[in-house]
PDB file of C-alpha atoms and ligand atoms in Angstrom:
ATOM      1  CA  UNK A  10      83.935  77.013  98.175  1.00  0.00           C
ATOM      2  CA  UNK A  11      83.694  76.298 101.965  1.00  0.00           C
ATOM      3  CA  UNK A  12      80.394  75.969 102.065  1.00  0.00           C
ATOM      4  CA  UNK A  13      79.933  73.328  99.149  1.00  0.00           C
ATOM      5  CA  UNK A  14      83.223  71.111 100.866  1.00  0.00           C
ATOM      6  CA  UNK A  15      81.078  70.910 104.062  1.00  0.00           C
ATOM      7  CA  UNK A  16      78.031  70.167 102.765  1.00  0.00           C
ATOM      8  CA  UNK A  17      79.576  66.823 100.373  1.00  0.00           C
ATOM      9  CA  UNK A  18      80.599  65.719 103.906  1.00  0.00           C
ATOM     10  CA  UNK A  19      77.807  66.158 105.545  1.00  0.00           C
ATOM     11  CA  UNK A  20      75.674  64.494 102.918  1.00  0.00           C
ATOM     12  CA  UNK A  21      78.343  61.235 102.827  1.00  0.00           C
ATOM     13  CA  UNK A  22      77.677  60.937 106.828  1.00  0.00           C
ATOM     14  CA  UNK A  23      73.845  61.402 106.727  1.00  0.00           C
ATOM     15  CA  UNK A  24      73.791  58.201 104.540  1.00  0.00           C
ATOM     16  CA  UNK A  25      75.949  56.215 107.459  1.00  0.00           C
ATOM     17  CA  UNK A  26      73.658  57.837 109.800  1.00  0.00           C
ATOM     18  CA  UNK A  27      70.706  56.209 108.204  1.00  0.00           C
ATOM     19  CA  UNK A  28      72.118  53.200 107.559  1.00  0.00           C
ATOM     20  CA  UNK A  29      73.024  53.142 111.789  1.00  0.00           C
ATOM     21  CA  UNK A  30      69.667  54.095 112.499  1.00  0.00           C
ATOM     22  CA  UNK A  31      68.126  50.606 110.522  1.00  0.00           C
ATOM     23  CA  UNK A  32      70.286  48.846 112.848  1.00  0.00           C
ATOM     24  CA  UNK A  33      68.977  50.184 116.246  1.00  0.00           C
ATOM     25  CA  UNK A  34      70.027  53.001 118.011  1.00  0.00           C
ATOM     26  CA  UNK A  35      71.767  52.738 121.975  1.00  0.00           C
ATOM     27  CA  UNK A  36      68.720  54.950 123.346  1.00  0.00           C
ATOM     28  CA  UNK A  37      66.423  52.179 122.436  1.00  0.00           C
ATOM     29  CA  UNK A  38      64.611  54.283 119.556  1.00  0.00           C
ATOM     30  CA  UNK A  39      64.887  52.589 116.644  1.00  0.00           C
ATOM     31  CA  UNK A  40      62.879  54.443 114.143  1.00  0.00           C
ATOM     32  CA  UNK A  41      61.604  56.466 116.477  1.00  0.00           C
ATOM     33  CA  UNK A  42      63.994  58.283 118.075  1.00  0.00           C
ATOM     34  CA  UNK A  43      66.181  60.658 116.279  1.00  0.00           C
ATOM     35  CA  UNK A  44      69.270  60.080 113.567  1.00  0.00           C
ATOM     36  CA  UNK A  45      71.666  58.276 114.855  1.00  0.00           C
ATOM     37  CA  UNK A  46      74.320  60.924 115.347  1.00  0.00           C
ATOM     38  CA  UNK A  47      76.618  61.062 112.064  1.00  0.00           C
ATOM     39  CA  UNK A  48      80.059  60.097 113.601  1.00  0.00           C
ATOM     40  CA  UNK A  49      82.498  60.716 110.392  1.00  0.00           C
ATOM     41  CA  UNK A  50      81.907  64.675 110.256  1.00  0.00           C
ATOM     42  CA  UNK A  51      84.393  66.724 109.620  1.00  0.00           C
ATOM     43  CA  UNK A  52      84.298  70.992 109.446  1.00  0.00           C
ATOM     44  CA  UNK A  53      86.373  73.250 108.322  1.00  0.00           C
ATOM     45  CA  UNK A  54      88.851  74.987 111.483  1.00  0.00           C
ATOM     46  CA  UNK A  55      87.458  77.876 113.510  1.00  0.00           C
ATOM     47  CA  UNK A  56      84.006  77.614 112.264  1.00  0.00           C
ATOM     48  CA  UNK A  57      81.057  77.082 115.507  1.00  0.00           C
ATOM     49  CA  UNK A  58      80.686  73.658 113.679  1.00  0.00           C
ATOM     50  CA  UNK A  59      83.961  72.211 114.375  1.00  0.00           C
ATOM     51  CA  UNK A  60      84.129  74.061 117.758  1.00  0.00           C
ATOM     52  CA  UNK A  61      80.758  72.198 118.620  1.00  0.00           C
ATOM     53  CA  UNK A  62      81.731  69.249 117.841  1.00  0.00           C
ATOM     54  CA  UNK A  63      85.423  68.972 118.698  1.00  0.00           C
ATOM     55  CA  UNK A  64      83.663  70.030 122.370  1.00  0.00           C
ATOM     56  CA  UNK A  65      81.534  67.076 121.841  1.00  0.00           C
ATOM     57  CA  UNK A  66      78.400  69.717 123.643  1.00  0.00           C
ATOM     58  CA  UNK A  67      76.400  72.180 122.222  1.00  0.00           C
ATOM     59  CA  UNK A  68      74.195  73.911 124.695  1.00  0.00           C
ATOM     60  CA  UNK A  69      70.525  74.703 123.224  1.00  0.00           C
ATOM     61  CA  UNK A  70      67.501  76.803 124.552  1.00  0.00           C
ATOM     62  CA  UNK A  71      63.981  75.453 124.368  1.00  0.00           C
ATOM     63  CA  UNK A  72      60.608  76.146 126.125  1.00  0.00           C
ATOM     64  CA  UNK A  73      59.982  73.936 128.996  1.00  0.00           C
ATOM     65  CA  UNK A  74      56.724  74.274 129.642  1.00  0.00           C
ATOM     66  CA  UNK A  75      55.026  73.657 125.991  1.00  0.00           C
ATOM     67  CA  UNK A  76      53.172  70.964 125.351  1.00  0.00           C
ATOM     68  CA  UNK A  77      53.832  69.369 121.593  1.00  0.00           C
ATOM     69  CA  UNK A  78      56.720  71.824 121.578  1.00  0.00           C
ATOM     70  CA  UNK A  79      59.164  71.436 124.118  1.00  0.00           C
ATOM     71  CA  UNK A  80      57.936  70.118 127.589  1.00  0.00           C
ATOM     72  CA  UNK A  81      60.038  68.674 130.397  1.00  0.00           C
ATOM     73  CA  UNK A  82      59.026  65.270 131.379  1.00  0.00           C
ATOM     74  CA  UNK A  83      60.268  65.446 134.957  1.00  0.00           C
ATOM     75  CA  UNK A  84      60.805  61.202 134.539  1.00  0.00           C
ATOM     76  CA  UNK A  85      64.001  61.757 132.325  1.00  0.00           C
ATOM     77  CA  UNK A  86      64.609  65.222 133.489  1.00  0.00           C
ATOM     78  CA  UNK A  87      64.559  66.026 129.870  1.00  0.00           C
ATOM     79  CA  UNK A  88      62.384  68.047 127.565  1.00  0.00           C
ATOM     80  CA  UNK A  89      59.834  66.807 124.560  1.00  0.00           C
ATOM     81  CA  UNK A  90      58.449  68.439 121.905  1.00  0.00           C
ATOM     82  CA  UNK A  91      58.927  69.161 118.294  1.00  0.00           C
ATOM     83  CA  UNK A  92      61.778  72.330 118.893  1.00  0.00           C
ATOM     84  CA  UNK A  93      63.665  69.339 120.765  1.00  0.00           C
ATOM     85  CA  UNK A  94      63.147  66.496 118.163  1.00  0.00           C
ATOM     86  CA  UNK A  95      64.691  70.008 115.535  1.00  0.00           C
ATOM     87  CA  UNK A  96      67.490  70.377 118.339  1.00  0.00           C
ATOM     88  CA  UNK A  97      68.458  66.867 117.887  1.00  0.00           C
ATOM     89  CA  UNK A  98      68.309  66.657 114.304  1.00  0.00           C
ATOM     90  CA  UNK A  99      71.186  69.594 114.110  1.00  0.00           C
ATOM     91  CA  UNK A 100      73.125  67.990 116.975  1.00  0.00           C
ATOM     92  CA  UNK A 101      73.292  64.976 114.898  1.00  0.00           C
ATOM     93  CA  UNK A 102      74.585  66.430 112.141  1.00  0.00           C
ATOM     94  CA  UNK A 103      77.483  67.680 114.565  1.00  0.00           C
ATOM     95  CA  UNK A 104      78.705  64.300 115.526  1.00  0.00           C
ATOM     96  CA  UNK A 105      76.598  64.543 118.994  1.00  0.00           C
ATOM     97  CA  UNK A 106      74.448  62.053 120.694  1.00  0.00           C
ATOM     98  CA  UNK A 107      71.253  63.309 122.734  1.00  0.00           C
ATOM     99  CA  UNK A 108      73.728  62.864 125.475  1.00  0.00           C
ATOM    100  CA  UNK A 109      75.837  65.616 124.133  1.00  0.00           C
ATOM    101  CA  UNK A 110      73.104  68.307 124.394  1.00  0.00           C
ATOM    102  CA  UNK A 111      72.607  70.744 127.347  1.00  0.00           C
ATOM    103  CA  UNK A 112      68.901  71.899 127.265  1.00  0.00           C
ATOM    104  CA  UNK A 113      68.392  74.866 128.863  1.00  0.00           C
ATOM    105  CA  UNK A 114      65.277  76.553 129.596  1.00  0.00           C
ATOM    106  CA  UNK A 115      64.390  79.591 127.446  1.00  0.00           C
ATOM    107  CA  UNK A 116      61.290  81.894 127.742  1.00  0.00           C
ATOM    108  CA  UNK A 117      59.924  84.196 125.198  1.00  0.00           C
ATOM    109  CA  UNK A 118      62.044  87.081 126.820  1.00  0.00           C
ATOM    110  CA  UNK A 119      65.451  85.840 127.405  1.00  0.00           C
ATOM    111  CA  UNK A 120      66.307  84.174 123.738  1.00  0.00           C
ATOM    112  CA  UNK A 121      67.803  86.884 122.259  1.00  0.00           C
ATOM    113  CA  UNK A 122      70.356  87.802 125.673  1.00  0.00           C
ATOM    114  CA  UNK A 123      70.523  84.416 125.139  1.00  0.00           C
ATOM    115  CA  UNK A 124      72.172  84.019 121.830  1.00  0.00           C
ATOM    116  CA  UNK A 125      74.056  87.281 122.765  1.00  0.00           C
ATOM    117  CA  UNK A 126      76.136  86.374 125.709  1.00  0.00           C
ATOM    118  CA  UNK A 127      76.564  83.021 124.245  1.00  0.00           C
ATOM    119  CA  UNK A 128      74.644  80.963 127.181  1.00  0.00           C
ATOM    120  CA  UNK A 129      73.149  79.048 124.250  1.00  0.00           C
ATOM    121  CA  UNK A 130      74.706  77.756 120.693  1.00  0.00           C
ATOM    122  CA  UNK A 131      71.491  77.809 119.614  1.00  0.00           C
ATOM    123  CA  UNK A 132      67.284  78.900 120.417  1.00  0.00           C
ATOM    124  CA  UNK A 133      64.571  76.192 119.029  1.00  0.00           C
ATOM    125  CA  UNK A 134      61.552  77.665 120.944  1.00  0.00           C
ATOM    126  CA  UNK A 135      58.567  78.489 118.615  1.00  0.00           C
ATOM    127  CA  UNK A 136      60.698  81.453 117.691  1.00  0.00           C
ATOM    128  CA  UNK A 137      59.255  83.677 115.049  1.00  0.00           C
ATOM    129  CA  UNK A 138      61.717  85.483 112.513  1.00  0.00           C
ATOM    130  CA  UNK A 139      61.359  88.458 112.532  1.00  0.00           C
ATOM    131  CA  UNK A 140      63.324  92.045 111.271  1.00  0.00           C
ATOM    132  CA  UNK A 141      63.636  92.734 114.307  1.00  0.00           C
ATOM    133  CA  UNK A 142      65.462  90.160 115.892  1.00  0.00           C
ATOM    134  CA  UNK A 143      67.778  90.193 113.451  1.00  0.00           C
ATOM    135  CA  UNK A 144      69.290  93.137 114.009  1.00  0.00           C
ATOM    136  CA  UNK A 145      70.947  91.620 117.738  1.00  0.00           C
ATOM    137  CA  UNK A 146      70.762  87.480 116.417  1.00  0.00           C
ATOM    138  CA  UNK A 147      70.558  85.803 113.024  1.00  0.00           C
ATOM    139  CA  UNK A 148      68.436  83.331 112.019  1.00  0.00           C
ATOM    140  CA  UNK A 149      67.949  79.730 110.230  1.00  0.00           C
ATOM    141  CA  UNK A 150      64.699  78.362 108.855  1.00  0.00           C
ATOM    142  CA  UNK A 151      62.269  78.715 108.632  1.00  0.00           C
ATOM    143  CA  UNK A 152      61.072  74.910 110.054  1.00  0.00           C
ATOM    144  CA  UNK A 153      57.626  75.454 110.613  1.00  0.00           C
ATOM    145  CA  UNK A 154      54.834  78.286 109.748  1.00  0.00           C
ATOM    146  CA  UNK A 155      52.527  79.187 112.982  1.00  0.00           C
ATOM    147  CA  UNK A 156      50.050  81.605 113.165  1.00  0.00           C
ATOM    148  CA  UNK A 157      48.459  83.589 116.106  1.00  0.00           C
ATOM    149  CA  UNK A 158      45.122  82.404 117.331  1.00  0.00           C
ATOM    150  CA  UNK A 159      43.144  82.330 120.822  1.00  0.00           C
ATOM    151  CA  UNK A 160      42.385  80.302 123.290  1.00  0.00           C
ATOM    152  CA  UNK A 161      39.021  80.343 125.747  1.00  0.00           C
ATOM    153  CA  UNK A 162      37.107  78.577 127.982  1.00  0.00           C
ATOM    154  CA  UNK A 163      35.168  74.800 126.844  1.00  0.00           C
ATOM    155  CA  UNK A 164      32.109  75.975 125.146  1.00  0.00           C
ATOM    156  CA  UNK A 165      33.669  79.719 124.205  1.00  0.00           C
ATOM    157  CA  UNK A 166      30.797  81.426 126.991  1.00  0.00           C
ATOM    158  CA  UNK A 167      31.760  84.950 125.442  1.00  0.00           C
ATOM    159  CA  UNK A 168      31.207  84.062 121.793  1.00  0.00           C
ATOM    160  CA  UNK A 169      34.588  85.372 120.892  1.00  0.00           C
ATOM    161  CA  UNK A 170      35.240  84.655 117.067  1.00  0.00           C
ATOM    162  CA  UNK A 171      38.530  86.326 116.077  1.00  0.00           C
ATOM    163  CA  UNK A 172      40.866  89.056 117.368  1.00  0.00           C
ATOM    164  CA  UNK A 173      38.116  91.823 116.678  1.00  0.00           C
ATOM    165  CA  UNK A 174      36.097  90.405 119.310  1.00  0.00           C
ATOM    166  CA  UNK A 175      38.467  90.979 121.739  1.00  0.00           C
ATOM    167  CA  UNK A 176      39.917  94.098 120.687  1.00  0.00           C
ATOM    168  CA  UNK A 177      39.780  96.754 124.465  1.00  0.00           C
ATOM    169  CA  UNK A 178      39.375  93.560 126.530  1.00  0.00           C
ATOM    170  CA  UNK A 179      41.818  91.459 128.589  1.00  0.00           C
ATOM    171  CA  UNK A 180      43.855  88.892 127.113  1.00  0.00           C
ATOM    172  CA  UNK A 181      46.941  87.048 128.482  1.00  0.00           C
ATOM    173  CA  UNK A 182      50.696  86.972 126.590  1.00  0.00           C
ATOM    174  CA  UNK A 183      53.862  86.706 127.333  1.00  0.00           C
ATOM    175  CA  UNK A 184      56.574  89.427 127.479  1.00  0.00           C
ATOM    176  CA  UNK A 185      58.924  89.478 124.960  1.00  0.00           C
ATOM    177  CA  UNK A 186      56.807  87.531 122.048  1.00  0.00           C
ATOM    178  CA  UNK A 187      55.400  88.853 119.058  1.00  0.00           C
ATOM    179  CA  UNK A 188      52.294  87.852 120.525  1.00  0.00           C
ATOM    180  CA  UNK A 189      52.449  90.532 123.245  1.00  0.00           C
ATOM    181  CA  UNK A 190      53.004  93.089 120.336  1.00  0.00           C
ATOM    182  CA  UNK A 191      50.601  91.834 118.178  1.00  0.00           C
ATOM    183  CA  UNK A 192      47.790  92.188 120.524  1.00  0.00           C
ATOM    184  CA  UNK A 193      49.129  95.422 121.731  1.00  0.00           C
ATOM    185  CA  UNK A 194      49.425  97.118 117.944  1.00  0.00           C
ATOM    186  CA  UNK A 195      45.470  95.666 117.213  1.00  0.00           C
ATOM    187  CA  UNK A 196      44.450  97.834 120.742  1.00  0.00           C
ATOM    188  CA  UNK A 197      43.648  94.290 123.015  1.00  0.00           C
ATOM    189  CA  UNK A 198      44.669  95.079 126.545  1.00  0.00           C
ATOM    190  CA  UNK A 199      47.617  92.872 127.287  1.00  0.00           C
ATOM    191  CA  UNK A 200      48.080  91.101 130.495  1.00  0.00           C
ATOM    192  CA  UNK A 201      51.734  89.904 130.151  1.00  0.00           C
ATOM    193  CA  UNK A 202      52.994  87.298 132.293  1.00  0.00           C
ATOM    194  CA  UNK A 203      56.122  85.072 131.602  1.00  0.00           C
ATOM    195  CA  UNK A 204      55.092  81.981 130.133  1.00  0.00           C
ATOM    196  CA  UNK A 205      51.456  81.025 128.569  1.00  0.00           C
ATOM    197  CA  UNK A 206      51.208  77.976 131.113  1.00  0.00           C
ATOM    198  CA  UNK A 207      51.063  80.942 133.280  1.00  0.00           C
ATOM    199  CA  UNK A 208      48.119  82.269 131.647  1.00  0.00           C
ATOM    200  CA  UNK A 209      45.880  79.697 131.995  1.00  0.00           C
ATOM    201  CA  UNK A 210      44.827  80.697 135.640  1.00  0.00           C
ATOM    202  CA  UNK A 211      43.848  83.755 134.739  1.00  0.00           C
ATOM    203  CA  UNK A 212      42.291  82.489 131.935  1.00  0.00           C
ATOM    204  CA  UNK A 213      40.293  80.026 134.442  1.00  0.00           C
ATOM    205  CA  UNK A 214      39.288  82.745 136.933  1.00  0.00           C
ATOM    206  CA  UNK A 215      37.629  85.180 134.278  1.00  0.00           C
ATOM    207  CA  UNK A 216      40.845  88.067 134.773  1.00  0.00           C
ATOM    208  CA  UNK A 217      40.889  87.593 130.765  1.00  0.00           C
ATOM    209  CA  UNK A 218      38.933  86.250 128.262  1.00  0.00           C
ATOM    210  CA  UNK A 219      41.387  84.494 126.527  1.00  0.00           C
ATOM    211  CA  UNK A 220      44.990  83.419 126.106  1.00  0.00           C
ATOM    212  CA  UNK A 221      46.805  84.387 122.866  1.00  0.00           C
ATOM    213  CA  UNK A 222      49.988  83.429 121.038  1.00  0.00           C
ATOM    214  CA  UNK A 223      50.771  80.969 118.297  1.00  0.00           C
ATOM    215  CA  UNK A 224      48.186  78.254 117.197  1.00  0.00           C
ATOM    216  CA  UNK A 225      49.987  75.187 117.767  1.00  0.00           C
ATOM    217  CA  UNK A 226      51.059  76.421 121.396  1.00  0.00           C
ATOM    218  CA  UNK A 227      47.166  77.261 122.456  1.00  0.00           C
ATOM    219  CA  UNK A 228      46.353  73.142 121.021  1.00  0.00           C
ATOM    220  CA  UNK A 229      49.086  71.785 123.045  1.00  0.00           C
ATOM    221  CA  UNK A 230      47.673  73.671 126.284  1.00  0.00           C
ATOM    222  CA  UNK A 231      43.851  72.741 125.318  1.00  0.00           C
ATOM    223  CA  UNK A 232      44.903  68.985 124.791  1.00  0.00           C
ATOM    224  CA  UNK A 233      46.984  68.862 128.155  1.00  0.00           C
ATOM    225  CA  UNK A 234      44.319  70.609 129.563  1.00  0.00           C
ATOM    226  CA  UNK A 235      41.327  68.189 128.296  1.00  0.00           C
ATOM    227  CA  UNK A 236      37.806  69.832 128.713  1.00  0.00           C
ATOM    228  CA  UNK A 237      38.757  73.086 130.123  1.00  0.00           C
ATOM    229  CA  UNK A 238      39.825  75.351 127.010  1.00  0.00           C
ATOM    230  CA  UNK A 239      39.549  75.647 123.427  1.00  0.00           C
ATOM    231  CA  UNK A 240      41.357  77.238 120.373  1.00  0.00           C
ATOM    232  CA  UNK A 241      39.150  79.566 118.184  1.00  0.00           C
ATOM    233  CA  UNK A 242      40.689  78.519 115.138  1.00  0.00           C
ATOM    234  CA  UNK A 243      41.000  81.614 113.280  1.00  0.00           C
ATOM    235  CA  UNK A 244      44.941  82.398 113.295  1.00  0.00           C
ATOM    236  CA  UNK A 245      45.596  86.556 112.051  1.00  0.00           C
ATOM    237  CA  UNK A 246      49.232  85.930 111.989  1.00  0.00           C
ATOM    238  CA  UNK A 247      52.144  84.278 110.008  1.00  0.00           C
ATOM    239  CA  UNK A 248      54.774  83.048 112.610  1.00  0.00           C
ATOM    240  CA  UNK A 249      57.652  81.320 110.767  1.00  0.00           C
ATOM    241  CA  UNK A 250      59.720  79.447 113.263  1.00  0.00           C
ATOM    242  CA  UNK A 251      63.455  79.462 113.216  1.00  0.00           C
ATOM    243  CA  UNK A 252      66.309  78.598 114.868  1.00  0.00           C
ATOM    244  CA  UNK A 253      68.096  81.461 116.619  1.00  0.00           C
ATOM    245  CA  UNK A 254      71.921  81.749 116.626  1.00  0.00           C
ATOM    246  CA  UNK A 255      74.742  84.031 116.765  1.00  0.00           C
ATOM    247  CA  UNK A 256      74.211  87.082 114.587  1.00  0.00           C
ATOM    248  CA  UNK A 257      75.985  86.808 111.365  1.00  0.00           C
ATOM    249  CA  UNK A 258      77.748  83.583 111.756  1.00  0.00           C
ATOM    250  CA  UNK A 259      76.743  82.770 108.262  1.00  0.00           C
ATOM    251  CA  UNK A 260      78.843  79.059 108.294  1.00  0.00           C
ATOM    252  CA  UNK A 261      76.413  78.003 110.922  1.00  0.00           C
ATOM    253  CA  UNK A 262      73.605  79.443 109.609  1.00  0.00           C
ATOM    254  CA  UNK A 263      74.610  77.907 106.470  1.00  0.00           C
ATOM    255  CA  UNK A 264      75.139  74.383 108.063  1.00  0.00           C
ATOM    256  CA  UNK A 265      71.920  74.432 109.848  1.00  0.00           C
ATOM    257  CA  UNK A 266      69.854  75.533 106.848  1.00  0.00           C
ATOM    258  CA  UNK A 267      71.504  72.683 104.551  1.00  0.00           C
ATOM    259  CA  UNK A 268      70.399  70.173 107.843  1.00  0.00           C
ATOM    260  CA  UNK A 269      66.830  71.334 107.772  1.00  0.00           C
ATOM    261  CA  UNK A 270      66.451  70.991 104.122  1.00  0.00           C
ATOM    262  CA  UNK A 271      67.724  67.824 104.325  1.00  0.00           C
ATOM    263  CA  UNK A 272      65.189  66.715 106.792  1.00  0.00           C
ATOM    264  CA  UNK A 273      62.712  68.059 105.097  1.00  0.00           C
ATOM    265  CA  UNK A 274      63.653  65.370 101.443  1.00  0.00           C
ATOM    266  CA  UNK A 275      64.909  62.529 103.904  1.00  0.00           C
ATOM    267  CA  UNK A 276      61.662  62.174 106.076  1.00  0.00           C
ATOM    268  CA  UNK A 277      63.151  63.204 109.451  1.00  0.00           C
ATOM    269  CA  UNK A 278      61.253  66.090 109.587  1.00  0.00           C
ATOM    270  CA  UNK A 279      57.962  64.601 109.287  1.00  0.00           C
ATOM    271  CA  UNK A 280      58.578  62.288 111.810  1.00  0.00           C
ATOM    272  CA  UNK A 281      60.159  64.432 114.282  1.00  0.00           C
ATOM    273  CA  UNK A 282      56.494  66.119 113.985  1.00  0.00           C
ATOM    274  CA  UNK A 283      54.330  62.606 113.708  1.00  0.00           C
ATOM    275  CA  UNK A 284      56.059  61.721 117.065  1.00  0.00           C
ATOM    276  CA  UNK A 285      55.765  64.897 118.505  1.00  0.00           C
ATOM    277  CA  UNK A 286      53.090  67.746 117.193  1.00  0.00           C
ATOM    278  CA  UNK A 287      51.445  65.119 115.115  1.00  0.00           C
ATOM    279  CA  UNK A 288      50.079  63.566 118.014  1.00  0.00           C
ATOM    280  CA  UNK A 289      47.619  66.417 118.115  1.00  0.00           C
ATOM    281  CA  UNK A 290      47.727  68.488 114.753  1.00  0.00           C
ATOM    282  CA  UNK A 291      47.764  67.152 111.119  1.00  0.00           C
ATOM    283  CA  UNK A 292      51.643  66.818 109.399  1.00  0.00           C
ATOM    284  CA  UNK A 293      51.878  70.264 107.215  1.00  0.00           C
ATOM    285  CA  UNK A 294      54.061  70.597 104.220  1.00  0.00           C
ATOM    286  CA  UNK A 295      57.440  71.793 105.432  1.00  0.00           C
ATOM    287  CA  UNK A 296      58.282  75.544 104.439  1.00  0.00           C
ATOM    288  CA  UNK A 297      60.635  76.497 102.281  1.00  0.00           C
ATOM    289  CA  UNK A 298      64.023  78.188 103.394  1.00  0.00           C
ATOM    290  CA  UNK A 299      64.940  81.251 103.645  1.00  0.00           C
ATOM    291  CA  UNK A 300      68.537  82.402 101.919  1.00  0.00           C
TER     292      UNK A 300
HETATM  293  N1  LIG B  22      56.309  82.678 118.100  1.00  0.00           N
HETATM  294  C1  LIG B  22      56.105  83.820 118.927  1.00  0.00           C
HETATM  295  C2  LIG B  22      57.406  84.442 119.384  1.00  0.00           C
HETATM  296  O1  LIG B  22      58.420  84.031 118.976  1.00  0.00           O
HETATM  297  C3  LIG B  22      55.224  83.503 120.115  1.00  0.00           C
HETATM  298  C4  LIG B  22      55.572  82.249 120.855  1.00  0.00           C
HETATM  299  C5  LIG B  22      56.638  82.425 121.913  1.00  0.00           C
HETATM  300  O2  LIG B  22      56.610  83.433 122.649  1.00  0.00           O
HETATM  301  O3  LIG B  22      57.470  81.541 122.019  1.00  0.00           O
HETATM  302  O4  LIG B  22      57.458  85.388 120.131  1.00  0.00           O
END
């Protein structure tokens, strides 16, 4: 079976990979950056992995403008975050080097025309999975489990406890997130902007009373953000993050879902988060797959 011939291949390089990474890494990393890139790979003809990597690029969207997630640090010109350390992690298990990846910018609204017209190989941008989405793109994962919560102003000044509280007032979301549709289905009026950095000056000038989307993407705005804003804590939705790809290519999906779980045994996972998210939020359990 192709799938099973990959996979003993992959498994035989991520144990060279490790044993590269205890001996220092050329980006000056050492155990902290990413695996070193498994060079002995090998994939079966015509599948996306062997096109990938016989490129020697893959091109992947992430958010730009997330703290903990994916943020660009305008030093390197290149982003940080979480969905970049999981970008690297399947690059790696291409063949490729960091220097081998083309990040793109994605926003909430453009991953899926993304992934369509092939501007991307792949979306890691706090991208729930959803029905939905999967009838235009296909999914692996999921790596992480969010959930929708709130953000306010320091010292919450309108008492605002959950979604109820806000339900027929003004809140700020992005187009093209579940967030947006979330809000709208529980009757919250919805200002919708592009991206939630976006939403903090409204947030600041009293236009809304709060910010929602995902948990982990209100604490990485409150901590960059120290004083101003805080996150209610009280998430009413499951967000399971995955990566977003080319509908149906099942090899790839395959391939990526066999990386992830292998993170998740070999400890790359964890610290792709503890150098990352973890700097902020606790290290969760990671999820389990879905096949
Ligand atoms: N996870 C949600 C979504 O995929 C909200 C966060 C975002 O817009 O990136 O739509």
């Amino acid at each position: 079976m192709r799938i099973a011939k990959y996979a003993a291949v992959i498994v035989a390089a991520g144990a060279l990979a490790l044993t590269a990474c205890a001996s220092g890494s050329p980006n000056g990393g050492g155990g902290d950056s990413a695996p070193e890139p498994a060079k002995e790979v090998s994939f079966d003809e015509g599948t996306t992995m062997a096109k990938l990597h016989d490129a020697g690029k893959i091109t992947i969207g992430t958010k730009f403008d997330q703290p903990l997630f994916g943020l660009m640090n305008p030093t390197t010109n290149k982003p940080e975050g979480f969905d970049v350390e999981i970008g690297k992690l399947v690059a790696a298990e291409l063949g490729l080097s960091e220097d081998q990846i083309e990040w793109k910018e994605a926003v909430s609204a453009n991953r899926e025309p993304f992934i369509e017209k092939g501007e991307v190989d792949i979306v890691v941008a706090t991208y729930t999975i959803n029905d939905e989405r999967k009838k235009v793109i296909s999914f692996a994962g999921p790596y992480y489990l969010a959930g929708q919560d709130l953000l306010v102003l320091e010292g919450n000044p309108d008492g605002i406890k959950g979604i109820d509280d806000v339900k027929g007032k003004k809140v700020c979301s992005v187009t093209g997130s579940t967030s947006e549709k979330n809000l709208q289905e529980a009757g919250v009026d919805v200002l919708a902007t592009d991206t939630y950095s976006n939403c903090l000056e409204p947030l600041r000038s009293g236009e809304v009373v709060a910010v929602s989307t995902d948990n982990v993407i209100l604490a990485g705005l409150a901590d960059q953000n120290q004083g101003e804003f805080e996150v209610i804590d009280n998430p009413f939705t499951e967000e399971p993050y995955g990566i977003g790809l080319k509908k149906d290519d099942v090899d790839f999906q395959n391939f990526i879902n066999d990386t992830l779980e292998k993170s998740f045994k070999d400890g790359a996972w964890a610290k792709a988060w503890e150098k990352t998210a973890g700097k902020v939020l606790s290290t969760p359990e990671p999820p389990t797959i879905e096949r």
